[in-house]
Coordinates of C-alpha atoms and ligand atoms in Angstrom, one line a residue:
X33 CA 4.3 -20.3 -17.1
X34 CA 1.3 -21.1 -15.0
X35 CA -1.3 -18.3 -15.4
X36 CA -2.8 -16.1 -12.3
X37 CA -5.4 -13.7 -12.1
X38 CA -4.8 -10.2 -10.1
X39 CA -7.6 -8.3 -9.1
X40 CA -7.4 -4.7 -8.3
X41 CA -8.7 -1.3 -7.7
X42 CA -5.6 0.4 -8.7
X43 CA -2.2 -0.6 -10.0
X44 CA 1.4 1.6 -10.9
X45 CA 1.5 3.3 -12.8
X46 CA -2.2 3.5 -14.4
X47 CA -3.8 4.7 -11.5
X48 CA -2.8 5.3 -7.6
X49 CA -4.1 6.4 -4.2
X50 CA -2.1 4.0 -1.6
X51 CA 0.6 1.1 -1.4
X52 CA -1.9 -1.2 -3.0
X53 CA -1.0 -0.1 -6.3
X54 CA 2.8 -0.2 -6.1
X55 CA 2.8 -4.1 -5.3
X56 CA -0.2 -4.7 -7.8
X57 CA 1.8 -3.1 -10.2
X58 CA 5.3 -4.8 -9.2
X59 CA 4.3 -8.4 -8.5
X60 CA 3.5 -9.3 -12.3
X61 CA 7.3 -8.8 -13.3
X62 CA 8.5 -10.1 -9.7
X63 CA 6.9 -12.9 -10.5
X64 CA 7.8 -14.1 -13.8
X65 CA 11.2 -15.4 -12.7
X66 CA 9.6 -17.6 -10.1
X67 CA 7.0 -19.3 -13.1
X68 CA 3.9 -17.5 -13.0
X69 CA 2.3 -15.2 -15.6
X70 CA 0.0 -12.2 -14.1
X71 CA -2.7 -10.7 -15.7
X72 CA -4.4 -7.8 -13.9
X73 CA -8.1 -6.8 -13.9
X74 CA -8.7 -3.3 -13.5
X75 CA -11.5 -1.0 -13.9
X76 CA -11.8 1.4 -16.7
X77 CA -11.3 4.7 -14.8
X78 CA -10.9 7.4 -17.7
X79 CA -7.3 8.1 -17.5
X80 CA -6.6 3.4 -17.8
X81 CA -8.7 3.4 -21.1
X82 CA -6.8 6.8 -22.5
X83 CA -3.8 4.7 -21.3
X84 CA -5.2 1.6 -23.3
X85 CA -6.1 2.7 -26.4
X86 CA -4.6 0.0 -28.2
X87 CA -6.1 -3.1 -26.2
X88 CA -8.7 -5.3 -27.9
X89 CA -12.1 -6.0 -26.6
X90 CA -12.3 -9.9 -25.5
X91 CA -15.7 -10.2 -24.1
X92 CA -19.1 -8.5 -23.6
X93 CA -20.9 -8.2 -20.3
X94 CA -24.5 -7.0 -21.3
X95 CA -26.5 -5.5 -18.1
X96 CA -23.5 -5.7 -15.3
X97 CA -24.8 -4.0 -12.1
X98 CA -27.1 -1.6 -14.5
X99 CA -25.4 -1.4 -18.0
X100 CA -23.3 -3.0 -20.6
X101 CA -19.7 -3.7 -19.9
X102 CA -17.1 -5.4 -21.6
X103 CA -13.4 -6.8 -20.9
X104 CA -10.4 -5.3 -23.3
X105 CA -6.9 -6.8 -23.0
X106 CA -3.6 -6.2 -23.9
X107 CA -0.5 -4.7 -22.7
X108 CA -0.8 -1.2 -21.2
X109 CA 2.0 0.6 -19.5
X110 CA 4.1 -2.5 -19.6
X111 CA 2.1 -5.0 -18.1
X112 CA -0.7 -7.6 -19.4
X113 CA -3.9 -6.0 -17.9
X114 CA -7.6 -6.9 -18.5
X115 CA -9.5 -3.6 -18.0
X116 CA -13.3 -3.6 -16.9
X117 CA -14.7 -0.6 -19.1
X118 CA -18.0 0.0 -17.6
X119 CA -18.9 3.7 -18.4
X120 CA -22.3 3.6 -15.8
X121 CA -19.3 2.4 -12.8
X122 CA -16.0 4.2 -13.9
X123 CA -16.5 6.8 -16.2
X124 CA -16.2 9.7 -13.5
X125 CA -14.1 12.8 -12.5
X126 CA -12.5 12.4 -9.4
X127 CA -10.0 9.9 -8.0
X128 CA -11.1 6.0 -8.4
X129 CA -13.1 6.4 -4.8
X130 CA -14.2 9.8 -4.3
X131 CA -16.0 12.5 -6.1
X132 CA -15.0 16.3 -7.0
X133 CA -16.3 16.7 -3.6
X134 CA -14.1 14.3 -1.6
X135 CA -17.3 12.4 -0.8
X136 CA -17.4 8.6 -1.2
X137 CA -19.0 7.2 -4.9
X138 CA -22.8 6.2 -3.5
X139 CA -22.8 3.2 -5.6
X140 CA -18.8 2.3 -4.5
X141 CA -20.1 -1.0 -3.4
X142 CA -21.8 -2.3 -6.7
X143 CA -18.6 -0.4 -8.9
X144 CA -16.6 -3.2 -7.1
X145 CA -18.8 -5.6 -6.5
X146 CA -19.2 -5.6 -10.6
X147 CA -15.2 -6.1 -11.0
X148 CA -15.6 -9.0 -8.2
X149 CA -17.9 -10.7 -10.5
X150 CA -16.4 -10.4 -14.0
X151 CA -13.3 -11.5 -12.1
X152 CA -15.3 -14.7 -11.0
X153 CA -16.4 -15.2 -14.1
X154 CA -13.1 -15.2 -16.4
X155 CA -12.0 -17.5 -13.8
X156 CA -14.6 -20.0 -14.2
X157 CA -14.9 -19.4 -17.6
X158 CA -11.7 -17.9 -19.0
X159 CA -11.3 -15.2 -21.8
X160 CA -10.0 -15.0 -24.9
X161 CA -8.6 -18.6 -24.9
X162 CA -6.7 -17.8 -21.6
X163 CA -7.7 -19.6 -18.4
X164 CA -6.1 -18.9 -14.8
X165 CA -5.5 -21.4 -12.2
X166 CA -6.2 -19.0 -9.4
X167 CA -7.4 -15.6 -8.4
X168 CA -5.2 -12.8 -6.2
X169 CA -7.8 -10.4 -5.0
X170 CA -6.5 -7.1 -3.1
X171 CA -8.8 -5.5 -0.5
X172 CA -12.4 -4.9 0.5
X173 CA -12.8 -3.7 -3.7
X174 CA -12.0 -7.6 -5.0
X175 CA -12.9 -9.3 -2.1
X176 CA -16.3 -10.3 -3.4
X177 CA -14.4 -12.1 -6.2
X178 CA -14.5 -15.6 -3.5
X179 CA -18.1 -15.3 -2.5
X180 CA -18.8 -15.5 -6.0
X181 CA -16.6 -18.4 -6.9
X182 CA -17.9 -20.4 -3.8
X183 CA -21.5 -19.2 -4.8
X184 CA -20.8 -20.7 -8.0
X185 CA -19.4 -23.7 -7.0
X186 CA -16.4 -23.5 -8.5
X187 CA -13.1 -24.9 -8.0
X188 CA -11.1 -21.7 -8.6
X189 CA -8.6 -21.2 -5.4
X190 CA -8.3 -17.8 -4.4
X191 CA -6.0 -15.4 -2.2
X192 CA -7.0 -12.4 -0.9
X193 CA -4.8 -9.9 0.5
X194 CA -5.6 -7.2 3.1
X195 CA -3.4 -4.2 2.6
X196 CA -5.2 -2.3 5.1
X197 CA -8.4 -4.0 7.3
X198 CA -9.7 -0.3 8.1
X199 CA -11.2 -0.3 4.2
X200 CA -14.2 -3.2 4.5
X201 CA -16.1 -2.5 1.9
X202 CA -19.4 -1.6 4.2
X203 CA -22.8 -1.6 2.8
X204 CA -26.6 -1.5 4.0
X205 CA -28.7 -4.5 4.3
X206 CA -31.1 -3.0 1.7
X207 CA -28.0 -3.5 -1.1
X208 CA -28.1 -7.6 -0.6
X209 CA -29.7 -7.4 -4.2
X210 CA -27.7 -5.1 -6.0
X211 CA -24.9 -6.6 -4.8
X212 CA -26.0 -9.9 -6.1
X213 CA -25.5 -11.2 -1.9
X214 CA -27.7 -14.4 -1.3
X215 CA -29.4 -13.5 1.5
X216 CA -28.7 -17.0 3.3
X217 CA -25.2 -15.7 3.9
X218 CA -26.2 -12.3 5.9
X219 CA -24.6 -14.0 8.9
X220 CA -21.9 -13.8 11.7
X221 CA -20.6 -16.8 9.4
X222 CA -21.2 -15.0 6.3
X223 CA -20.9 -11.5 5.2
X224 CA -22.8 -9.9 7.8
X225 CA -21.0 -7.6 9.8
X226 CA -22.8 -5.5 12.7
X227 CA -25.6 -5.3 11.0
X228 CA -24.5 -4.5 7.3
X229 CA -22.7 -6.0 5.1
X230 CA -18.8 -6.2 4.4
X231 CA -17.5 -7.3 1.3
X232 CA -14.1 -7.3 3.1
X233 CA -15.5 -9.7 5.3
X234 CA -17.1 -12.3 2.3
X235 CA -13.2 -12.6 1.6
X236 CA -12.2 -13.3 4.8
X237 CA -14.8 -16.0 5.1
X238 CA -14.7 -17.5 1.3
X239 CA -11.1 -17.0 0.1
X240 CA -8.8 -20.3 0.4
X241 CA -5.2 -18.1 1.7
X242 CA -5.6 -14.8 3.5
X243 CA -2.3 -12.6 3.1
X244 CA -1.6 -9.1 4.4
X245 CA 1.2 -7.3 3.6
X246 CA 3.5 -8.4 6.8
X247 CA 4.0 -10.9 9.8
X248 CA 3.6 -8.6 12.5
X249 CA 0.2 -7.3 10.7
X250 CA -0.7 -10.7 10.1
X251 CA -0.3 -11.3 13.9
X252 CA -1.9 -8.0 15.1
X253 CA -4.8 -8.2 12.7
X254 CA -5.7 -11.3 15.2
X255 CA -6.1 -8.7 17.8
X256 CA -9.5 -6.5 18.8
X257 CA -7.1 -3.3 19.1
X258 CA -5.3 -3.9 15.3
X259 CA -8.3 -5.8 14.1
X260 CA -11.3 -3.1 13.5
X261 CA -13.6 -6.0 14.0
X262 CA -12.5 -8.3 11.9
X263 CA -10.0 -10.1 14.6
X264 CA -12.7 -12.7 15.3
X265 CA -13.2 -13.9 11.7
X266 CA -9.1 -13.5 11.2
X267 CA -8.9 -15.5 14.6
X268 CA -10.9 -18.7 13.3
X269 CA -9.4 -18.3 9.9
X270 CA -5.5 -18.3 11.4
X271 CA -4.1 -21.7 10.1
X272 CA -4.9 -19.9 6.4
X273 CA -3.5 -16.2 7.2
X274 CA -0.1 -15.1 6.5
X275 CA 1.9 -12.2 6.5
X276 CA 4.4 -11.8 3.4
X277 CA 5.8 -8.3 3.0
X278 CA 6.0 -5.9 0.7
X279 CA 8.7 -4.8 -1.9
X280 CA 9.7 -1.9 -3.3
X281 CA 10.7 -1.2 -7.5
X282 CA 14.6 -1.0 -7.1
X283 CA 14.6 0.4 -10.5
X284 CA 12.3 3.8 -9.4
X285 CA 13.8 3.8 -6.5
X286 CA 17.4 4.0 -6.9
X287 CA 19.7 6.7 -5.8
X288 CA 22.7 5.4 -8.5
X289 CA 20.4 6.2 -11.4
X290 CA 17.5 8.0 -10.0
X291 CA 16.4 11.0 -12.2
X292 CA 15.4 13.5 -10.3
X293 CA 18.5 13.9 -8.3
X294 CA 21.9 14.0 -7.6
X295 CA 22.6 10.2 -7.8
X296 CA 24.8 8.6 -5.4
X297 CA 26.3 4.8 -4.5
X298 CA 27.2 5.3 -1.2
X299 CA 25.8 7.9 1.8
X300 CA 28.7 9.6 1.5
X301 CA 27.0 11.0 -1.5
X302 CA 24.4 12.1 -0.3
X303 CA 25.7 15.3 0.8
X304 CA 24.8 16.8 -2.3
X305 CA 21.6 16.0 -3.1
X306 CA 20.8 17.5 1.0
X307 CA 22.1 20.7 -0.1
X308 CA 19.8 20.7 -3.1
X309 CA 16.6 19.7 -1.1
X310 CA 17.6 22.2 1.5
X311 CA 17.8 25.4 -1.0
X312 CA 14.8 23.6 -2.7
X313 CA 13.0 23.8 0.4
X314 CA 14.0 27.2 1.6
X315 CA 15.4 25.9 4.6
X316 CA 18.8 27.2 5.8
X317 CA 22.1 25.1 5.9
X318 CA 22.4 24.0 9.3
X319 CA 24.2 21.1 11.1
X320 CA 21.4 19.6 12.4
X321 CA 20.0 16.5 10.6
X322 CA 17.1 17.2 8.3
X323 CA 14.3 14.6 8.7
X324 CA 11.7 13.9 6.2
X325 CA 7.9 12.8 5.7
X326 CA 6.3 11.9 3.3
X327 CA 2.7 10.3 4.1
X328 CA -1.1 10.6 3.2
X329 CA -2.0 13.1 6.5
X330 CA -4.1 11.3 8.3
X331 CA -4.9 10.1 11.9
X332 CA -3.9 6.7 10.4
X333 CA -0.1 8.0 10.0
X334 CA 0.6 9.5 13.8
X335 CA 1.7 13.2 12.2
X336 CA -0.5 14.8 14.8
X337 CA 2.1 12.8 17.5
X338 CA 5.0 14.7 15.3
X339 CA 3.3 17.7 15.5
X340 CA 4.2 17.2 19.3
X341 CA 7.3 16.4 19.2
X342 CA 8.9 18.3 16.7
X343 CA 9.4 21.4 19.0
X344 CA 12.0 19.8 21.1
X345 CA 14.0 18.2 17.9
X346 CA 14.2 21.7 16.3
X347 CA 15.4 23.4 19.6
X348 CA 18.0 20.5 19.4
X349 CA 19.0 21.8 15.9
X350 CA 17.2 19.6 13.6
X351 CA 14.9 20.4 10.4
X352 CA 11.7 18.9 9.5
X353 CA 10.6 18.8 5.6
X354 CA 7.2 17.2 5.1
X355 CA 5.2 16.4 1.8
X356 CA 1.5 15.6 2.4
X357 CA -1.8 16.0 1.5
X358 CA -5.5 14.6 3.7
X359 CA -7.2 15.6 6.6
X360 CA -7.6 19.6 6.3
X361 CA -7.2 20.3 10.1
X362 CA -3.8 18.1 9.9
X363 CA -3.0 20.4 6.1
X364 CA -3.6 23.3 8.9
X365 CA -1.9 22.7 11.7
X366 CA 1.5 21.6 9.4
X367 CA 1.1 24.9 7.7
X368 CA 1.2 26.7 11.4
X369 CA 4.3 24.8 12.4
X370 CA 6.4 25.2 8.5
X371 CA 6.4 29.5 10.2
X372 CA 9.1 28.3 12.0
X373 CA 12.4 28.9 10.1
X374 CA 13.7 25.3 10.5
X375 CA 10.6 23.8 8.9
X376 CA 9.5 23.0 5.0
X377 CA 5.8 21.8 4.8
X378 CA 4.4 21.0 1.2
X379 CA 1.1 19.9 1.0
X380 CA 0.1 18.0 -2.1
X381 CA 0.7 14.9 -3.7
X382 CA 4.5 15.4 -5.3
X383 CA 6.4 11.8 -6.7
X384 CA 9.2 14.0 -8.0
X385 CA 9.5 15.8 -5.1
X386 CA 9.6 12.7 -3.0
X387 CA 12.4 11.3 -4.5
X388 CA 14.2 14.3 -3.7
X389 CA 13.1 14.6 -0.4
X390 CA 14.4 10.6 0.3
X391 CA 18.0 11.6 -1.4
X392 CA 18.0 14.6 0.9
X393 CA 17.0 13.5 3.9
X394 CA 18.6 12.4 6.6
X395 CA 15.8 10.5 8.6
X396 CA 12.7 10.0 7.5
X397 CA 9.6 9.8 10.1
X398 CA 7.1 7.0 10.1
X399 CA 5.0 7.5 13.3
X400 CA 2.1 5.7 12.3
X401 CA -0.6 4.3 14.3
X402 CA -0.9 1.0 12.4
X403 CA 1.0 0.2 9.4
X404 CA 0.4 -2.9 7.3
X405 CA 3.5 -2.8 5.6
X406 CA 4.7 0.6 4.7
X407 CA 7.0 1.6 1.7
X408 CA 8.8 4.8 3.0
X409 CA 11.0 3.3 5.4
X410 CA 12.0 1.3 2.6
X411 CA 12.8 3.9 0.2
X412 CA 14.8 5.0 3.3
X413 CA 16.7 2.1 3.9
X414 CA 17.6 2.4 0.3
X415 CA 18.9 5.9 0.2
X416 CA 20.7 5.7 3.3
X417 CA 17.7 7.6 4.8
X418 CA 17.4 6.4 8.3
X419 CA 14.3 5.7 9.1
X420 CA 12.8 6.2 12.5
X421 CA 9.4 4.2 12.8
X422 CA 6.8 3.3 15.0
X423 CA 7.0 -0.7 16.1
X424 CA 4.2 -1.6 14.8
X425 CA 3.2 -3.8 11.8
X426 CA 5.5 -3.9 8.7
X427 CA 7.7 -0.7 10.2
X428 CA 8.4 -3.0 13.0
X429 CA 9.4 -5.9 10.7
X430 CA 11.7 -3.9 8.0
X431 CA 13.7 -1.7 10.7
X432 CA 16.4 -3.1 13.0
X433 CA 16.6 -0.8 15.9
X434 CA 19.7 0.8 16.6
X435 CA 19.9 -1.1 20.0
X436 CA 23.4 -1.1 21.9
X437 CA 23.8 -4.5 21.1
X438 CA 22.2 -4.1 17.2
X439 CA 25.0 -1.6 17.0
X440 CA 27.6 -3.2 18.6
X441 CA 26.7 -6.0 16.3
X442 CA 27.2 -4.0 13.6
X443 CA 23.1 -5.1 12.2
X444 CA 21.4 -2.0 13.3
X445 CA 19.2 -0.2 10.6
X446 CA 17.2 2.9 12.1
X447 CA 15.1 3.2 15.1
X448 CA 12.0 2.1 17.1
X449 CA 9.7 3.4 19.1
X450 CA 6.7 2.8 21.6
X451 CA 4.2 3.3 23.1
X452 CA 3.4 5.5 19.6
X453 CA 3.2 8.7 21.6
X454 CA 4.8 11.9 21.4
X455 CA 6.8 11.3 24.5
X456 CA 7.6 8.0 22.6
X457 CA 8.8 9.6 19.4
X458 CA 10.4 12.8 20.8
X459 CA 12.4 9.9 22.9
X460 CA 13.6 8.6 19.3
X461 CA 14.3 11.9 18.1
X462 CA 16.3 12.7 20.6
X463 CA 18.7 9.5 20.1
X464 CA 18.7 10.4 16.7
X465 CA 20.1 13.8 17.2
X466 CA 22.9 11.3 19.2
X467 CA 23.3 9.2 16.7
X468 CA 23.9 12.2 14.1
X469 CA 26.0 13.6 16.1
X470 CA 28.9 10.7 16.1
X471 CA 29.7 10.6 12.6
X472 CA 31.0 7.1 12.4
X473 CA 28.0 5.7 14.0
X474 CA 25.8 7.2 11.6
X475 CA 27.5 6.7 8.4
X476 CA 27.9 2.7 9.6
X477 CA 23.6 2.6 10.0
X478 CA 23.5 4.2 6.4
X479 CA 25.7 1.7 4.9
X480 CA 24.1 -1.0 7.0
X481 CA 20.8 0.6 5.7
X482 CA 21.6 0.8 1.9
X483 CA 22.7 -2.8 2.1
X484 CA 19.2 -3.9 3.3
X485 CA 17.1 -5.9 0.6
X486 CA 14.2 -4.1 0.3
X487 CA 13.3 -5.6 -3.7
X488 CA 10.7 -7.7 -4.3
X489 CA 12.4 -10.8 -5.0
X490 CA 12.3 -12.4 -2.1
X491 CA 8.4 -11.7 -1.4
X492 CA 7.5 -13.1 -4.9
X493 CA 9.0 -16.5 -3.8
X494 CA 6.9 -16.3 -1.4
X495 CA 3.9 -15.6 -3.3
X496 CA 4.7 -18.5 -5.4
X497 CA 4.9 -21.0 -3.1
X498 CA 1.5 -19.9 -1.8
X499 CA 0.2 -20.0 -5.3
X500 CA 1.7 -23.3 -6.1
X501 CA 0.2 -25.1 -2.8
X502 CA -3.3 -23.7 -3.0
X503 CA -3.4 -24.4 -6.9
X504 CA -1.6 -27.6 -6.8
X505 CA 0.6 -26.5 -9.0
X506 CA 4.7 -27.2 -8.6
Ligands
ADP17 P1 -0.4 4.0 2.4 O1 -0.6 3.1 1.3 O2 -1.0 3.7 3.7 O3 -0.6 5.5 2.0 P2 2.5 3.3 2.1 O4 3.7 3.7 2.9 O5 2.3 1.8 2.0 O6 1.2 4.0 2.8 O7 2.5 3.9 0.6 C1 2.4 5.3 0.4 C2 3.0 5.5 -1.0 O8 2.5 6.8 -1.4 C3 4.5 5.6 -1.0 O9 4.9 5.2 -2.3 C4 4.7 7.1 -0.8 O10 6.0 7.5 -1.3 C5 3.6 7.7 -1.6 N1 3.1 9.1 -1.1 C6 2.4 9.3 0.0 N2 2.1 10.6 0.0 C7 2.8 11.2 -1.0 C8 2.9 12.6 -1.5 N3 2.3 13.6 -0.8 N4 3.6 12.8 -2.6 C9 4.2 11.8 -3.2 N5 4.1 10.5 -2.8 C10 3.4 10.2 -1.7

């Protein structure tokens, strides 16, 4: 098994805020069929070292960005993890990013610049007798981990991957030292970036691959509307960028053995589990189709767009059930519009409840703005959930619109829609109340849905072959 190094900020199930952790946390097994053995760095947030109790310290790192650290290893939760316990950087309430307050970690930069340079440093140096031939670094929190390596002179390839460019790891000029920057590099060519730095950026500029999380992303990231400023660098760097999308678990999310519902092989099945979600909900049986969201609420995700539309779709006689939690005036407004009988708002951060919600649903809403990737129209494809997405980034790469000839073809998987506007989605609603209402139609784009790969296997291929060339190992 050849040996790769994963650097990240968060991983499933030890610790998550975004998508970042699902595939952190799924490409170690996905991989193992296709030759390489993961390991994963991760920083000791409180809740990882309760969780790793049992691993064994394998080095020391006296004075790392202003106190002693060191590495422990073994396996946590199912997966071979190296965790960063740095009490000064990690030991904090709060989620891995923000404080009690919701406001940013002042020192966020050096807490990850600190796990970008022990991750340099076990792959110069290796730890505990295990050497990796190459580093996978995820986002803005990792991407120091190349600048380092190329600082160093040393022949560790890396990959980073951008799950999402609008996290870049900003900084002021007056950090260059804490950071451990060499001030020759504060440049359009280096890490300079409008004035401050970006660690986001050092990776963009010093890693051997850039990945992100699908083609289309790949290809819009290139653009100044998709690119948040990093389209130029991305531009001169295209011959290395790539898109290779995400997967989901198939195991977690699997409505012939999921848990927390009323499980089911084919859509016909899923009547059930809709009754269930609908007296869960409080909503009232109607014929109407009930769709779902489940998102961070942000301007990011296009849920003030649904806000918008959804007064026509309930007229029409569907249901809206939304599960949520982020901006406050987005919280707000959903709480307004769940007055109306035909609509469920919960506001939190539920993974129970969004399993039943996906089993439940009959469409479920992805209206975002950008999207790297995205995993709920996944989940959707897999539980004969159709999804209904904006064509943008990974939602545009995973969905086959429902396209006279798609259907005709018998291919079609859910539905598309631009410009991402409310006019633009309340258009898409509105064939979906058509769809829904010829019952043959629909149950043919759920069973074309369900039989939609949406694992990982394919993806970590992928991932293997970009390992293999940029390590030179077949
Ligand atoms: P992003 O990483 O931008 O938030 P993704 O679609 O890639 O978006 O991943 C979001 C993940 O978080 C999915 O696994 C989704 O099910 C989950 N999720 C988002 N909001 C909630 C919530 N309120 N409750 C439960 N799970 C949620």
């Amino acid at each position: 098994m050849k040996p790769v190094l994963s650097v990240t900020s968060e991983c499933v199930p030890l610790v998550k805020t975004g998508g970042l952790a699902d595939v952190a946390g799924a490409l170690p097994d996905a991989l193992k069929p296709c030759g390489w053995r993961m390991r994963t760095l991760l920083p000791g947030y409180p809740r990882v070292l309760e969780a790793a109790k049992r691993a064994k310290e394998l080095a020391g790192f006296p004075n790392l960005f202003g106190g002693d650290a060191r590495v422990l290893g073994g396996k946590v939760s199912g997966l071979d993890m190296l965790i960063l316990d740095a009490p000064h950087l990690y030991d904090r309430n709060g989620t891995p990013y923000l404080d009690d307050q919701g406001q940013d970690y002042a020192d966020n930069p050096e807490r990850f610049a600190a796990l970008s340079w022990v991750a340099a440093e076990i792959a110069e140096h290796g730890i505990g007798g295990w050497k990796p031939k190459m580093v996978h670094c995820h986002d803005w929190q990792a991407a120091l981990t190349p600048y380092y390596l190329a600082k160093r002179g040393s022949p560790a390839p890396s990959i980073l991957t951008i799950h999402n460019v609008a996290f870049q790891g900003i900084a002021a000029l007056d950090r260059l030292h804490s950071l451990r920057l060499d001030p020759v590099d504060f440049s359009p060519e280096g890490f300079e970036y409008w004035g401050q730095i970006s660690t986001l950026k050092a990776g963009l500029v010093f890693a051997d691959r850039i990945t992100t999380v699908s083609p289309r992303y790949a290809l819009e990231l290139m653009t100044p509307e998709f690119g948040m400023g990093m389209d130029g660098i991305l531009r001169q760097r295209q011959s290395v960028v790539s898109g290779i999308l995400n997967g989901i678990d198939e195991e977690v999310w699997n409505p012939a053995s999921d848990a927390e519902i009323a499980t089911f092989k084919t859509a016909r099945g899923k009547s059930r589990a809709k009754r269930q979600i609908v007296k869960e909900l409080g909503l009232t049986k109607t014929d109407g189709p009930l769709a779902i969201v489940i998102s961070r609420l942000t301007h990011q995700k296009g849920l003030d767009i649904l806000l918008d539309a959804i007064p026509a779709f309930l007229d029409g006689g569907g249901q809206v059930a939304v599960l949520g939690a982020g901006e406050k005036a987005l919280e707000a407004a959903f709480a307004r519009a769940a007055e109306h009988p035909n609509v469920a708002v919960r506001i939190g951060y539920d993974e129970g409840l969004s399993h039943r919600m996906m089993a439940g649903g009959d469409a479920i809403l992805v209206p975002s703005r950008f999207e790297p990737c995205g995993l709920t129209q996944l989940y959707g494809l897999r539980y004969g959930t159709i999804p209904v997405v904006a064509m943008t980034g990974g939602l545009a790469d995973t969905v086959i619109h429902a396209s006279p000839m798609a259907l005709r073809s018998g291919v079609a998987t859910g539905l598309q829609f631009s410009p991402v506007d409310a006019a633009g989605l309340a258009a898409a609603l509105k064939q979906l109340m058509a769809l829904y209402a010829e019952p043959d139609i629909w149950a043919e784009l759920q069973a074309n849905a369900m039989r939609q790969r949406v694992g990982w296997h394919a993806s970590a291929l992928e991932y293997a072959a970009l390992y293999d060339s940029v390590s030179g190992a077949s």
